[in-house]
Tab-separated table of C-alpha atoms in Angstrom:
chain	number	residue	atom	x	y	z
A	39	UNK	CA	9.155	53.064	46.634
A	40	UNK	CA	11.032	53.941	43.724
A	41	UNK	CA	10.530	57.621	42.570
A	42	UNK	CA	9.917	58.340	39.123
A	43	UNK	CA	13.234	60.595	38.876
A	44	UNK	CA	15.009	57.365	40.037
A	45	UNK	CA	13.698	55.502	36.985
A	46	UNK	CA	14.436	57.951	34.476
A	47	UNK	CA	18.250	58.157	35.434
A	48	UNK	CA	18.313	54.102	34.909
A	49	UNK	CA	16.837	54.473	31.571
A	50	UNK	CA	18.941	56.998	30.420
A	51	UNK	CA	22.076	55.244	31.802
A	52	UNK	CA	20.925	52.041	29.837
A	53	UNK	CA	22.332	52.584	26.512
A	54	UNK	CA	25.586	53.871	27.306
A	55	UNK	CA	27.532	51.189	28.217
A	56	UNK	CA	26.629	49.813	24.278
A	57	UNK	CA	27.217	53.021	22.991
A	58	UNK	CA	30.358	53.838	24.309
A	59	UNK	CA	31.436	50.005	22.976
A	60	UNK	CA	30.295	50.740	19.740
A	61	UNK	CA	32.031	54.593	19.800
A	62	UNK	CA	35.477	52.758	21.084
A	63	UNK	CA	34.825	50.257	18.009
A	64	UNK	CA	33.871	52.258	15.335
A	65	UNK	CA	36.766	54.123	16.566
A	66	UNK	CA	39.438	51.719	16.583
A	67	UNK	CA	38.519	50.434	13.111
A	68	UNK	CA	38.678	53.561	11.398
A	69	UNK	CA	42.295	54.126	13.575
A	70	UNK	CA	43.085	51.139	12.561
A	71	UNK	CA	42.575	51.907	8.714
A	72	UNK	CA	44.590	55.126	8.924
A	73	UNK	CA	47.231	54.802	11.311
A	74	UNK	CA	49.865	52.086	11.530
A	75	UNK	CA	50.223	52.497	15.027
A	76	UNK	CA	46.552	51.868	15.852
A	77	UNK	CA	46.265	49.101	13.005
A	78	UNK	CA	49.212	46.829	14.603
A	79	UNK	CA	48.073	47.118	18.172
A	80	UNK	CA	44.615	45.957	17.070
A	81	UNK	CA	45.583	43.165	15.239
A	82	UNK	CA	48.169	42.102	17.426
A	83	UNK	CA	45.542	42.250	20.595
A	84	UNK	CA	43.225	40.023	18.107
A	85	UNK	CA	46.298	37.720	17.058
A	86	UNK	CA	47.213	37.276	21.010
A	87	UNK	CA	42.775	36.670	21.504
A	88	UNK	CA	43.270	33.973	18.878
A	89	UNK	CA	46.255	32.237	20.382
A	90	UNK	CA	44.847	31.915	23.294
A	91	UNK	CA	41.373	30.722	22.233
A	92	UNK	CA	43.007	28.134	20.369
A	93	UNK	CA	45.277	26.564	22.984
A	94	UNK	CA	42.560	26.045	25.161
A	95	UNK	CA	40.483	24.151	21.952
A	96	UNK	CA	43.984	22.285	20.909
A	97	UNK	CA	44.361	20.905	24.181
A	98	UNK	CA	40.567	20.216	24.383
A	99	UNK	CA	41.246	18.710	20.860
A	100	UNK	CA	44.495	16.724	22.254
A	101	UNK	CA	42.211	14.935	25.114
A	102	UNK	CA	39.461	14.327	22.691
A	103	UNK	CA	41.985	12.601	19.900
A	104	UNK	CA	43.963	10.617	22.437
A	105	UNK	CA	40.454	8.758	23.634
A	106	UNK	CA	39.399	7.850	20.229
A	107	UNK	CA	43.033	7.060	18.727
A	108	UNK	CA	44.101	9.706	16.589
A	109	UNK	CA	47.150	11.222	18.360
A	110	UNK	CA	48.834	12.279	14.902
A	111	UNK	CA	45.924	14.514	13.924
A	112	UNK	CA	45.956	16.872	17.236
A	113	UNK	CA	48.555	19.243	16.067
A	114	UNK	CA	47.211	19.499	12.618
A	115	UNK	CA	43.714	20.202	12.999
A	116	UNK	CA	44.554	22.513	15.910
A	117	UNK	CA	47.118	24.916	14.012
A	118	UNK	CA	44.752	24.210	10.265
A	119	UNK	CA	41.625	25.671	12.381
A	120	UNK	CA	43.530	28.364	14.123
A	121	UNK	CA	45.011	29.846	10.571
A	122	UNK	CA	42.023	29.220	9.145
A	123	UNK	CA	40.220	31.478	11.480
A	124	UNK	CA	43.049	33.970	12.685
A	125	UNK	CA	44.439	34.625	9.251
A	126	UNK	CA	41.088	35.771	7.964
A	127	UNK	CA	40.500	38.037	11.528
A	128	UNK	CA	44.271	40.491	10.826
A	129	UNK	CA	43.655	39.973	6.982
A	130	UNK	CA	46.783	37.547	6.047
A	131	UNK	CA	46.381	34.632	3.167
A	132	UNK	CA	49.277	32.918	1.729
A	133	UNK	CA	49.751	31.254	-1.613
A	134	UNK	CA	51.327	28.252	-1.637
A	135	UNK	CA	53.489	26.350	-4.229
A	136	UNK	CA	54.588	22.582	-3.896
A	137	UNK	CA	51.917	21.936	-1.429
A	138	UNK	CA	51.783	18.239	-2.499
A	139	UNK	CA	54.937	17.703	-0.386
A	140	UNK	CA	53.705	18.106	2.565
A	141	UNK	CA	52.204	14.649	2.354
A	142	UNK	CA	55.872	13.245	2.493
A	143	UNK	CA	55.999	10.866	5.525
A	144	UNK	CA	57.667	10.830	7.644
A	145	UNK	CA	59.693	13.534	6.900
A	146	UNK	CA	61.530	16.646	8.833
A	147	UNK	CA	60.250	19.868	7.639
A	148	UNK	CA	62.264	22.740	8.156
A	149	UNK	CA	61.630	26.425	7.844
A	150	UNK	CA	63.156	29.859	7.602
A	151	UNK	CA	61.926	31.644	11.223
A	152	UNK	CA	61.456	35.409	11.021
A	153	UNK	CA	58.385	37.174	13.288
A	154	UNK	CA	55.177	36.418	15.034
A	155	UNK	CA	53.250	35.656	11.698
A	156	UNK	CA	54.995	32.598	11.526
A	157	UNK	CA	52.503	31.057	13.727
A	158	UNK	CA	49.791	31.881	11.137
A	159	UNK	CA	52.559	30.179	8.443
A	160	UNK	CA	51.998	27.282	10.715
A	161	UNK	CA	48.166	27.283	10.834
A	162	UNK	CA	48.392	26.975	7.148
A	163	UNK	CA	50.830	24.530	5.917
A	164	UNK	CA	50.828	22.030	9.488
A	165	UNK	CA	51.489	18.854	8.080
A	166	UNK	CA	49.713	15.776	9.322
A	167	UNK	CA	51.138	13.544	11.991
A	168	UNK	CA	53.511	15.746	12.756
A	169	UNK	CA	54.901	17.502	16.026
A	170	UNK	CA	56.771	20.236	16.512
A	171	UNK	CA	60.285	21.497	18.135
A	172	UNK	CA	60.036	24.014	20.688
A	173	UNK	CA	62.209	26.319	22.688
A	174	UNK	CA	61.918	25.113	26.328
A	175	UNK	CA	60.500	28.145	27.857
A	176	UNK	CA	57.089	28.169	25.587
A	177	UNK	CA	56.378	24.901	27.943
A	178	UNK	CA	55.528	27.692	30.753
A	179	UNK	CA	53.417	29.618	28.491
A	180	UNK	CA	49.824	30.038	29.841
A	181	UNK	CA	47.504	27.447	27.501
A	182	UNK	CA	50.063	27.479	24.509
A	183	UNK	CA	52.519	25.491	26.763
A	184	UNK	CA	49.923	22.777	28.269
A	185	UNK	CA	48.741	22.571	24.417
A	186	UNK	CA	51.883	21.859	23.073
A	187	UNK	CA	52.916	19.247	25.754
A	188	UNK	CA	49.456	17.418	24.799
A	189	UNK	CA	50.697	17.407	21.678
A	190	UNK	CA	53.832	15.684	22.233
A	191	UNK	CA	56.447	18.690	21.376
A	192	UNK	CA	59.589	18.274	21.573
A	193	UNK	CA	61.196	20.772	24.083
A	194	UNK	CA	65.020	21.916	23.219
A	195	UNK	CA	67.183	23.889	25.839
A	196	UNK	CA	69.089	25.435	24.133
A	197	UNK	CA	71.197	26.840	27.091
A	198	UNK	CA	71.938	23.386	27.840
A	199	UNK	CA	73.614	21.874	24.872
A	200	UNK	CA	73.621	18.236	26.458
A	201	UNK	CA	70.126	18.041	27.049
A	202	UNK	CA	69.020	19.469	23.432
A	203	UNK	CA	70.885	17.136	21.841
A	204	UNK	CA	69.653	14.083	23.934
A	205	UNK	CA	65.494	15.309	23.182
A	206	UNK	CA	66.955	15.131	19.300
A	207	UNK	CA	67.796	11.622	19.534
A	208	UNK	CA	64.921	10.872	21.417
A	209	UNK	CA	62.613	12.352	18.744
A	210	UNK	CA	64.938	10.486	16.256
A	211	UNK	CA	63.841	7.128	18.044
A	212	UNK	CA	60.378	8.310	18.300
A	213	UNK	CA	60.103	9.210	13.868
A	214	UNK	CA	61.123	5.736	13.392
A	215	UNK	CA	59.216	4.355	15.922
A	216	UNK	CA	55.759	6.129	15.589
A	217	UNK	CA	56.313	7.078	11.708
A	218	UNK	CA	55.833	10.771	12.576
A	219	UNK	CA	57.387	13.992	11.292
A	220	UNK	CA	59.026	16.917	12.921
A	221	UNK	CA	58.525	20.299	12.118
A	222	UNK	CA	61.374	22.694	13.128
A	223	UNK	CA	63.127	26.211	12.529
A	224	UNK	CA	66.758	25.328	11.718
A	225	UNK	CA	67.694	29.097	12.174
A	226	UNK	CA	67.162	28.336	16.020
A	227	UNK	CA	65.830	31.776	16.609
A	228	UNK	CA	63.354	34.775	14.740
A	229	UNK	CA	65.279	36.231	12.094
A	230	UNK	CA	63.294	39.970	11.962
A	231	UNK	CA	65.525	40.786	9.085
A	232	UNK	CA	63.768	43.228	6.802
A	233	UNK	CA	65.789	42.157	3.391
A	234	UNK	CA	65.401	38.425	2.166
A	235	UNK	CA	68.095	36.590	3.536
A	236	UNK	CA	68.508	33.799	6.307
A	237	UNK	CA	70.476	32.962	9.481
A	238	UNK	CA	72.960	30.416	9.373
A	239	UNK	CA	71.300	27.097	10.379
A	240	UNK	CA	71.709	25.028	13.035
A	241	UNK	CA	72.494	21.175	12.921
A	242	UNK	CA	70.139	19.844	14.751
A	243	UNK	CA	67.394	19.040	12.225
A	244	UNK	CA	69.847	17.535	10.148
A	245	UNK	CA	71.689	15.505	12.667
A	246	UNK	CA	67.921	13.733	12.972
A	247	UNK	CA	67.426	13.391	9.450
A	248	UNK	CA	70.158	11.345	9.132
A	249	UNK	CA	70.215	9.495	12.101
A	250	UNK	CA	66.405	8.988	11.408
A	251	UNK	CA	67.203	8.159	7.763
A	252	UNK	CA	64.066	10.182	5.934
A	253	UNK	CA	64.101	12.865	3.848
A	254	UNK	CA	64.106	16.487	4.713
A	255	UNK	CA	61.475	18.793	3.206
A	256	UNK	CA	62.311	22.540	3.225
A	257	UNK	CA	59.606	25.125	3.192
A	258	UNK	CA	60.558	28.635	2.560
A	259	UNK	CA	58.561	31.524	3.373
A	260	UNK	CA	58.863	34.561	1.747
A	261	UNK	CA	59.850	37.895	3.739
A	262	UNK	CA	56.850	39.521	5.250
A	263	UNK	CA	58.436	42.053	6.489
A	264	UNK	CA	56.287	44.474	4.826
A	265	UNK	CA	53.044	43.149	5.886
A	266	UNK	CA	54.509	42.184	10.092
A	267	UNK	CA	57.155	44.390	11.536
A	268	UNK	CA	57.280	44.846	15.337
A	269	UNK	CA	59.650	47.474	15.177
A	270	UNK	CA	58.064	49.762	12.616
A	271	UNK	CA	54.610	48.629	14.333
A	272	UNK	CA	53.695	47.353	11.125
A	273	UNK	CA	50.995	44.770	10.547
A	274	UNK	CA	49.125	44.851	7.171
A	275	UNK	CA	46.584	42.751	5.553
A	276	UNK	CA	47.789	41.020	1.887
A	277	UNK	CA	49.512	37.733	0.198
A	278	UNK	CA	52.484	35.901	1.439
A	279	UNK	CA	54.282	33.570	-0.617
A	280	UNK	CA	54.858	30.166	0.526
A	281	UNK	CA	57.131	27.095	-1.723
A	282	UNK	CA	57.491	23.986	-0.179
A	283	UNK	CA	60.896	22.348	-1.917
A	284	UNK	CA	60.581	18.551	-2.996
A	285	UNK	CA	62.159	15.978	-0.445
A	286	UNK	CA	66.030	15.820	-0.018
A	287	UNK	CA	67.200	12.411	-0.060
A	288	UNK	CA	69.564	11.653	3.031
A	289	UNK	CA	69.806	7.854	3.053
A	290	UNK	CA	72.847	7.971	1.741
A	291	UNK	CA	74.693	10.636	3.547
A	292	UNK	CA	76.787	9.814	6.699
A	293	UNK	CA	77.406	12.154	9.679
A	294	UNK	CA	80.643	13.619	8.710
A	295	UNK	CA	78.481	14.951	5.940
A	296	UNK	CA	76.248	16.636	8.057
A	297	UNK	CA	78.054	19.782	7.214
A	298	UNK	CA	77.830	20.275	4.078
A	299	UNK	CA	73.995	18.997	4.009
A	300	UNK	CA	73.681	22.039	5.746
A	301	UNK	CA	74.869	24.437	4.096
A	302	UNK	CA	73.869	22.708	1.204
A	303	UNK	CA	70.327	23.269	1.965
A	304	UNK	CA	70.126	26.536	3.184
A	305	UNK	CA	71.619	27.522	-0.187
A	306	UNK	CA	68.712	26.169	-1.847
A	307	UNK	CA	66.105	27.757	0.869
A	308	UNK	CA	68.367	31.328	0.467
A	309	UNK	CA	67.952	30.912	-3.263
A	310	UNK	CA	64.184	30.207	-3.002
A	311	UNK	CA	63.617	32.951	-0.809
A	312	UNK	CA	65.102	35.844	-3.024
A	313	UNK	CA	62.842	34.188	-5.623
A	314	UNK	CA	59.660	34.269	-3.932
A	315	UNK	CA	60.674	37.799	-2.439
A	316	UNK	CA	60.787	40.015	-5.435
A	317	UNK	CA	59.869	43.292	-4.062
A	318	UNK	CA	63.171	42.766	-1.114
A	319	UNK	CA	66.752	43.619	-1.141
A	320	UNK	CA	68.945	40.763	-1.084
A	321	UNK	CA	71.625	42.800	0.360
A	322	UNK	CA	73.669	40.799	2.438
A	323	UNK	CA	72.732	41.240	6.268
A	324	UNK	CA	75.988	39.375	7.958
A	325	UNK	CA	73.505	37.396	10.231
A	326	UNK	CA	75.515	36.097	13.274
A	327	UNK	CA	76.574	32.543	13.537
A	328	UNK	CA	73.899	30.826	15.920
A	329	UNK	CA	75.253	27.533	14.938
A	330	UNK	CA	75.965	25.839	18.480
């Protein structure tokens, strides 16, 4: 028989579990409000939450889509929901300029790289039947990597130059083919620069473009490096500036010209970027060549 001692301890033991929660809460909000420190490594832990939540329901989502016929909606309504949801949870929104563009089909969009955020960029400016160009290592990632094969990726070692450029004429094929868009970071790599300026660009994404013959649509980002910044454990709420350029005409250009669209086009996506940027030195950063 239970003595009456023995209940009391198990009522008073009841309510501290949810009290301690609530102390460790309260706590790391008002931390979090104070203290950049604090503030990053909650968000961060609820950024990482996110992601993962939201592989599991894009590959749900990828099954789902695949039964019923809409393959080219799996990557959009995954990454639209997930910035939807995470953006509001760490306090990021984005303005965005030119958005009509990213009806332009099929198309390869390209984008300046820099940090972590960018996968919030993604959740809010995903374009429709699209897929995306990966590094080949996310394919491992936990979730993320089964989500991303679902949704048809394309995979790029980039250690192995032969095979990178053989899954970029595949997905050149595949544009024509299916009538899909690719969605890729031409800088290869995160930036992390703190002023507004870019990395030089790879080819790749252009090389498709014109093998592909459609138009390229850049989207530039504005530096965020005030609001995300791993380094200075950094990672505020506030506005991010997003312009999505009109469509670049390639159907004329020929390979040999590949160089020049290049360049070409990161001047215009440097030039849009110190616009956008206002409140961020221009200085020049000397980014290294990644160009392969």
């Amino acid at each position: 028989m239970i003595s009456f001692e023995e209940i009391k301890m198990k009522l008073d033991v009841v309510p501290v579990r949810p009290l301690a929660t609530a102390i460790i809460i309260a706590a790391l909000y008002t931390g979090s409000r104070v203290n950049n420190t604090i503030q990053f490594g909650v968000r961060a832990f609820i950024s990482i939450i996110f992601l993962l939540i939201f592989s599991a329901y894009g590959s749900l989502i990828a099954i789902i889509f695949s039964i019923i016929g809409k393959r080219g909606l799996i990557n959009f309504v995954t990454a639209r929901t997930y910035g939807y949801f995470a953006s509001t949870a760490v306090g990021i929104s984005f303005k965005v300029q030119g958005e009509e563009y990213l009806n332009t089909r099929p198309a390869i969009f390209i984008c300046n790289h820099q940090a972590a955020v960018d996968l919030l960029v993604l959740g809010r400016i995903f374009p429709k039947h699209c897929v995306v160009v990966g590094k080949a290592s996310l394919r491992f990632i936990p979730l993320l990597g089964m989500f991303m094969s679902l949704g048809h990726a394309v995979f790029l070692d980039r250690k192995n130059h032969g095979s990178a450029v053989q899954a970029l004429t595949n997905a050149a094929e595949e544009i024509k083919k299916q009538n899909t868009s690719v969605f890729i970071f031409p800088e290869g790599t995160r930036a992390r620069l703190q002023e507004a300026d870019l990395l030089l660009f790879k080819k790749g994404a252009f090389h498709m473009a014109v093998q592909a013959k459609i138009p390229i649509v850049p989207i530039v980002v504005a530096n965020y490096s005030d609001n995300y910044n791993s380094k200075r454990k950094i990672f505020r709420g506030g506005e991010i500036n997003i312009k999505v350029l009109p469509p670049i005409d390639v159907s004329n250009i020929s390979i040999d010209q590949i160089d020049t669209l290049t360049n070409s086009t990161r001047e215009l996506m440097l030039k849009t970027l110190k616009e956008i940027s206002p409140l961020h030195s221009t200085q020049n950063n000397n980014p290294k060549s990644l160009i392969e």
